Amino acid sequence: MNIGCILFGILFIIGGSWFSMGNAYTHLRAWQEMPEKQRQSIRIRPLCRNIGGMIVLCGCIFVAGGIFKLCGRPSFLFLMVLWMISAGIDIWMIEKSGRYLMQ
């Protein structure tokens, strides 16, 4: 059991859950400095759920890696690379689809 991996996983799960509940985005500097007109054009709740879900997924990989002694092993690295690829695709989809913009 790798305690460091489990602790990071728990932190990611807590942070991702907080973000997905819609409470964390107001603390982001980018959100605070964004013009009001631009803020109003974004559907922030579904976007927060999406991003929070990706952070929680990362946390779950860390917790599983810590419990099953995968941290530092090729299987953990493979899972994290898959997560990074899926996060990149998610970001690309957020930008290309108009799903999170007010119509």
XYZ file of N, CA, C and O in Angstrom:
412
model
N 0.852 -1.172 0.000
C 0.000 0.000 0.000
C 0.900 1.238 0.000
O 1.823 1.329 0.786
N 0.620 2.147 -0.897
C 1.404 3.373 -1.007
C 0.565 4.536 -0.451
O -0.385 4.997 -1.091
N 0.938 5.008 0.737
C 0.168 6.051 1.421
C 0.186 7.365 0.639
O -0.832 8.050 0.564
N 1.330 7.711 0.026
C 1.422 8.958 -0.741
C 0.444 8.987 -1.898
O -0.237 9.990 -2.146
N 0.363 7.878 -2.609
C -0.570 7.779 -3.738
C -2.016 7.891 -3.254
O -2.836 8.561 -3.882
N -2.322 7.238 -2.152
C -3.685 7.277 -1.614
C -4.039 8.692 -1.154
O -5.146 9.178 -1.435
N -3.112 9.366 -0.484
C -3.390 10.738 -0.026
C -3.614 11.690 -1.195
O -4.535 12.507 -1.163
N -2.755 11.593 -2.229
C -2.970 12.435 -3.410
C -4.317 12.121 -4.050
O -5.041 13.025 -4.483
N -4.669 10.845 -4.126
C -5.956 10.458 -4.693
C -7.124 11.035 -3.922
O -8.077 11.554 -4.501
N -7.046 10.973 -2.594
C -8.119 11.530 -1.765
C -8.217 13.041 -1.958
O -9.324 13.590 -2.061
N -7.065 13.713 -2.039
C -7.087 15.168 -2.284
C -7.719 15.490 -3.631
O -8.521 16.424 -3.747
N -7.374 14.715 -4.661
C -7.968 14.950 -5.981
C -9.468 14.676 -5.960
O -10.246 15.407 -6.576
N -9.886 13.642 -5.266
C -11.319 13.318 -5.194
C -12.075 14.424 -4.464
O -13.142 14.859 -4.915
N -11.528 14.913 -3.360
C -12.181 16.003 -2.621
C -12.223 17.271 -3.468
O -13.263 17.916 -3.590
N -11.081 17.626 -4.077
C -11.029 18.835 -4.915
C -11.939 18.740 -6.124
O -12.633 19.695 -6.483
N -11.956 17.582 -6.781
C -12.823 17.390 -7.938
C -14.291 17.441 -7.573
O -15.113 18.000 -8.302
N -14.621 16.859 -6.428
C -16.017 16.901 -5.970
C -16.434 18.329 -5.649
O -17.535 18.760 -6.000
N -15.549 19.065 -4.996
C -15.821 20.461 -4.681
C -16.013 21.265 -5.957
O -16.927 22.089 -6.063
N -15.165 20.999 -6.950
C -15.281 21.703 -8.226
C -16.581 21.316 -8.928
O -17.280 22.174 -9.479
N -16.927 20.034 -8.911
C -18.113 19.613 -9.649
C -19.414 20.066 -8.988
O -20.435 20.161 -9.646
N -19.377 20.374 -7.694
C -20.564 20.919 -7.037
C -20.786 22.396 -7.389
O -21.802 22.970 -7.044
N -19.829 23.001 -8.062
C -19.980 24.389 -8.484
C -19.519 25.395 -7.460
O -19.932 26.551 -7.509
N -18.666 24.990 -6.533
C -18.213 25.903 -5.494
C -16.801 26.441 -5.713
O -16.426 27.430 -5.094
N -16.014 25.800 -6.545
C -14.591 26.148 -6.648
C -14.289 27.192 -7.719
O -13.299 27.920 -7.602
N -15.100 27.277 -8.752
C -14.745 28.143 -9.874
C -14.684 29.622 -9.482
O -13.949 30.399 -10.094
N -15.416 30.026 -8.468
C -15.407 31.439 -8.073
C -14.068 31.862 -7.474
O -13.776 33.041 -7.396
N -13.253 30.891 -7.070
C -11.949 31.191 -6.488
C -10.839 31.244 -7.534
O -9.703 31.580 -7.199
N -11.147 30.905 -8.780
C -10.138 30.917 -9.838
C -9.880 32.346 -10.311
O -10.819 33.097 -10.589
N -8.626 32.687 -10.407
C -8.255 34.036 -10.819
C -8.758 34.350 -12.236
O -9.207 35.462 -12.515
N -8.694 33.355 -13.122
C -9.169 33.571 -14.493
C -10.656 33.936 -14.507
O -11.078 34.787 -15.295
N -11.435 33.306 -13.634
C -12.871 33.615 -13.556
C -13.098 35.007 -12.968
O -13.950 35.752 -13.433
N -12.328 35.351 -11.957
C -12.479 36.649 -11.302
C -12.117 37.800 -12.237
O -12.721 38.869 -12.161
N -11.135 37.591 -13.109
C -10.680 38.664 -14.003
C -11.424 38.678 -15.336
O -11.192 39.575 -16.150
N -12.304 37.721 -15.548
C -13.045 37.648 -16.805
C -14.115 38.734 -16.843
O -14.780 38.995 -15.840
N -14.283 39.396 -17.991
C -15.341 40.408 -18.101
C -16.732 39.792 -17.869
O -16.972 38.633 -18.212
N -17.595 40.581 -17.302
C -18.942 40.106 -16.947
C -19.701 39.571 -18.164
O -20.400 38.565 -18.068
N -19.531 40.223 -19.312
C -20.230 39.792 -20.523
C -19.794 38.386 -20.927
O -20.620 37.558 -21.324
N -18.521 38.122 -20.797
C -18.012 36.796 -21.144
C -18.462 35.751 -20.119
O -18.783 34.625 -20.478
N -18.511 36.117 -18.860
C -18.993 35.200 -17.817
C -20.428 34.771 -18.093
O -20.784 33.623 -17.879
N -21.240 35.716 -18.518
C -22.654 35.433 -18.755
C -22.874 34.524 -19.958
O -23.933 33.930 -20.088
N -21.874 34.408 -20.833
C -22.030 33.581 -22.024
C -21.629 32.125 -21.786
O -21.717 31.304 -22.690
N -21.202 31.788 -20.562
C -20.734 30.436 -20.264
C -21.728 29.725 -19.360
O -22.176 30.277 -18.362
N -22.066 28.499 -19.718
C -22.896 27.648 -18.845
C -21.946 26.969 -17.860
O -21.406 25.908 -18.126
N -21.731 27.603 -16.737
C -20.661 27.220 -15.825
C -20.956 25.937 -15.048
O -20.039 25.143 -14.795
N -22.183 25.682 -14.668
C -22.483 24.484 -13.866
C -22.151 23.186 -14.605
O -21.461 22.328 -14.052
N -22.627 22.994 -15.842
C -22.257 21.755 -16.543
C -20.753 21.672 -16.823
O -20.172 20.592 -16.773
N -20.122 22.801 -17.073
C -18.685 22.811 -17.302
C -17.937 22.402 -16.038
O -16.984 21.613 -16.093
N -18.377 22.877 -14.889
C -17.754 22.496 -13.611
C -17.938 21.008 -13.337
O -17.018 20.354 -12.838
N -19.126 20.461 -13.668
C -19.341 19.028 -13.476
C -18.401 18.212 -14.359
O -17.854 17.199 -13.922
N -18.189 18.660 -15.581
C -17.295 17.968 -16.499
C -15.867 17.970 -15.970
O -15.234 16.929 -15.849
N -15.366 19.140 -15.637
C -13.985 19.263 -15.171
C -13.811 18.558 -13.821
O -12.817 17.853 -13.600
N -14.758 18.723 -12.923
C -14.694 18.047 -11.632
C -14.687 16.529 -11.781
O -13.971 15.831 -11.063
N -15.455 16.025 -12.730
C -15.476 14.585 -12.994
C -14.133 14.066 -13.462
O -13.695 12.980 -13.056
N -13.454 14.844 -14.290
C -12.122 14.440 -14.752
C -11.119 14.442 -13.601
O -10.256 13.565 -13.511
N -11.234 15.395 -12.692
C -10.333 15.452 -11.541
C -10.615 14.280 -10.604
O -9.680 13.647 -10.092
N -11.882 13.950 -10.392
C -12.250 12.807 -9.545
C -11.735 11.509 -10.162
O -11.220 10.637 -9.453
N -11.841 11.376 -11.475
C -11.332 10.191 -12.153
C -9.828 10.029 -11.920
O -9.345 8.930 -11.642
N -9.094 11.115 -11.989
C -7.661 11.087 -11.713
C -7.421 10.635 -10.271
O -6.529 9.816 -10.002
N -8.194 11.149 -9.343
C -8.068 10.750 -7.948
C -8.338 9.270 -7.747
O -7.651 8.602 -6.958
N -9.324 8.753 -8.453
C -9.630 7.324 -8.348
C -8.470 6.469 -8.851
O -8.170 5.419 -8.271
N -7.821 6.910 -9.910
C -6.648 6.187 -10.423
C -5.539 6.197 -9.375
O -4.886 5.175 -9.128
N -5.322 7.345 -8.721
C -4.295 7.423 -7.683
C -4.630 6.515 -6.498
O -3.753 5.813 -5.982
N -5.886 6.544 -6.043
C -6.274 5.703 -4.909
C -6.114 4.223 -5.270
O -5.559 3.442 -4.490
N -6.592 3.842 -6.447
C -6.446 2.447 -6.875
C -4.963 2.076 -6.994
O -4.564 0.978 -6.605
N -4.158 3.002 -7.506
C -2.728 2.744 -7.612
C -2.072 2.572 -6.256
O -1.148 1.776 -6.102
N -2.532 3.304 -5.268
C -1.976 3.181 -3.924
C -2.420 1.920 -3.216
O -1.641 1.277 -2.513
N -3.665 1.547 -3.400
C -4.187 0.362 -2.721
C -3.614 -0.914 -3.331
O -3.222 -1.839 -2.626
N -3.553 -0.965 -4.651
C -3.108 -2.179 -5.337
C -1.620 -2.178 -5.663
O -1.173 -2.932 -6.506
N -0.853 -1.279 -5.024
C 0.603 -1.206 -5.193
C 1.006 -1.007 -6.658
O 1.926 -1.627 -7.151
N 0.286 -0.137 -7.343
C 0.604 0.143 -8.739
C 1.439 1.403 -8.908
O 1.962 1.643 -9.990
N 1.526 2.252 -7.876
C 2.287 3.496 -8.006
C 3.739 3.170 -8.340
O 4.377 2.377 -7.672
N 4.248 3.808 -9.365
C 5.618 3.585 -9.786
C 5.764 2.394 -10.716
O 6.856 2.076 -11.152
N 4.689 1.751 -11.051
C 4.729 0.586 -11.936
C 4.241 0.989 -13.322
O 3.527 1.972 -13.487
N 4.598 0.202 -14.334
C 4.149 0.528 -15.706
C 2.634 0.594 -15.856
O 2.124 1.388 -16.646
N 1.884 -0.214 -15.102
C 0.421 -0.184 -15.229
C -0.156 1.148 -14.742
O -1.093 1.685 -15.340
N 0.405 1.698 -13.654
C -0.042 3.004 -13.170
C 0.297 4.080 -14.201
O -0.529 4.947 -14.492
N 1.500 4.022 -14.742
C 1.907 4.978 -15.772
C 0.985 4.887 -16.985
O 0.563 5.907 -17.532
N 0.631 3.673 -17.382
C -0.268 3.477 -18.510
C -1.637 4.097 -18.231
O -2.207 4.779 -19.096
N -2.159 3.886 -17.012
C -3.466 4.475 -16.653
C -3.403 6.000 -16.656
O -4.342 6.662 -17.102
N -2.309 6.568 -16.157
C -2.190 8.022 -16.129
C -2.044 8.600 -17.536
O -2.584 9.670 -17.833
N -1.336 7.898 -18.420
C -1.235 8.355 -19.816
C -2.602 8.310 -20.479
O -2.992 9.241 -21.201
N -3.362 7.236 -20.222
C -4.732 7.169 -20.758
C -5.586 8.315 -20.226
O -6.379 8.904 -20.980
N -5.440 8.632 -18.930
C -6.193 9.742 -18.353
C -5.795 11.058 -19.019
O -6.663 11.886 -19.319
N -4.492 11.267 -19.237
C -4.046 12.515 -19.877
C -4.585 12.639 -21.292
O -4.995 13.722 -21.715
N -4.601 11.538 -22.023
C -5.152 11.560 -23.388
C -6.643 11.880 -23.328
O -7.143 12.715 -24.089
N -7.379 11.233 -22.419
C -8.820 11.505 -22.317
C -9.081 12.932 -21.845
O -10.040 13.571 -22.299
N -8.243 13.459 -20.946
C -8.406 14.854 -20.511
C -8.151 15.807 -21.673
O -8.852 16.808 -21.836
N -7.152 15.507 -22.486
C -6.886 16.337 -23.660
C -8.037 16.315 -24.651
O -8.426 17.347 -25.197
N -8.592 15.133 -24.875
C -9.756 15.016 -25.768
C -10.939 15.773 -25.180
O -11.688 16.451 -25.905
N -11.122 15.676 -23.863
C -12.210 16.394 -23.193
C -12.054 17.900 -23.375
O -13.020 18.595 -23.700
N -10.863 18.409 -23.177
C -10.618 19.849 -23.371
C -10.877 20.253 -24.811
O -11.492 21.289 -25.080
N -10.448 19.430 -25.744
C -10.678 19.725 -27.163
C -12.185 19.745 -27.457
O -12.665 20.634 -28.159
N -12.922 18.784 -26.888
C -14.372 18.744 -27.103
C -15.071 19.939 -26.459
O -16.044 20.462 -27.001
N -14.584 20.360 -25.270
C -15.160 21.535 -24.624
C -15.021 22.751 -25.520
O -15.954 23.537 -25.693
N -13.848 22.899 -26.123
C -13.595 24.068 -26.952
C -14.338 24.012 -28.284
O -14.871 25.018 -28.740
N -14.406 22.849 -28.903
C -14.996 22.743 -30.242
C -16.519 22.666 -30.227
O -17.164 23.160 -31.137
N -17.086 22.025 -29.215
C -18.549 21.951 -29.161
C -19.061 23.219 -28.490
O -18.385 23.800 -27.658
N -20.237 23.614 -28.817
C -20.827 24.789 -28.192
C -21.658 24.437 -26.972
O -22.482 25.228 -26.527
N -21.434 23.249 -26.408
C -22.261 22.723 -25.333
C -22.256 23.625 -24.098
O -23.252 23.699 -23.393
N -21.154 24.300 -23.827
C -21.041 25.076 -22.596
C -21.202 26.588 -22.821
O -20.902 27.368 -21.942
N -21.703 26.954 -23.984
C -21.959 28.373 -24.261
C -23.462 28.610 -24.299
O -24.227 27.776 -24.784
N -23.868 29.756 -23.788
C -25.288 30.125 -23.843
C -25.643 30.408 -25.296
O -24.882 31.003 -26.023
N -26.806 29.965 -25.679
C -27.252 30.198 -27.057
C -28.128 31.415 -27.146
O -28.815 31.809 -26.334
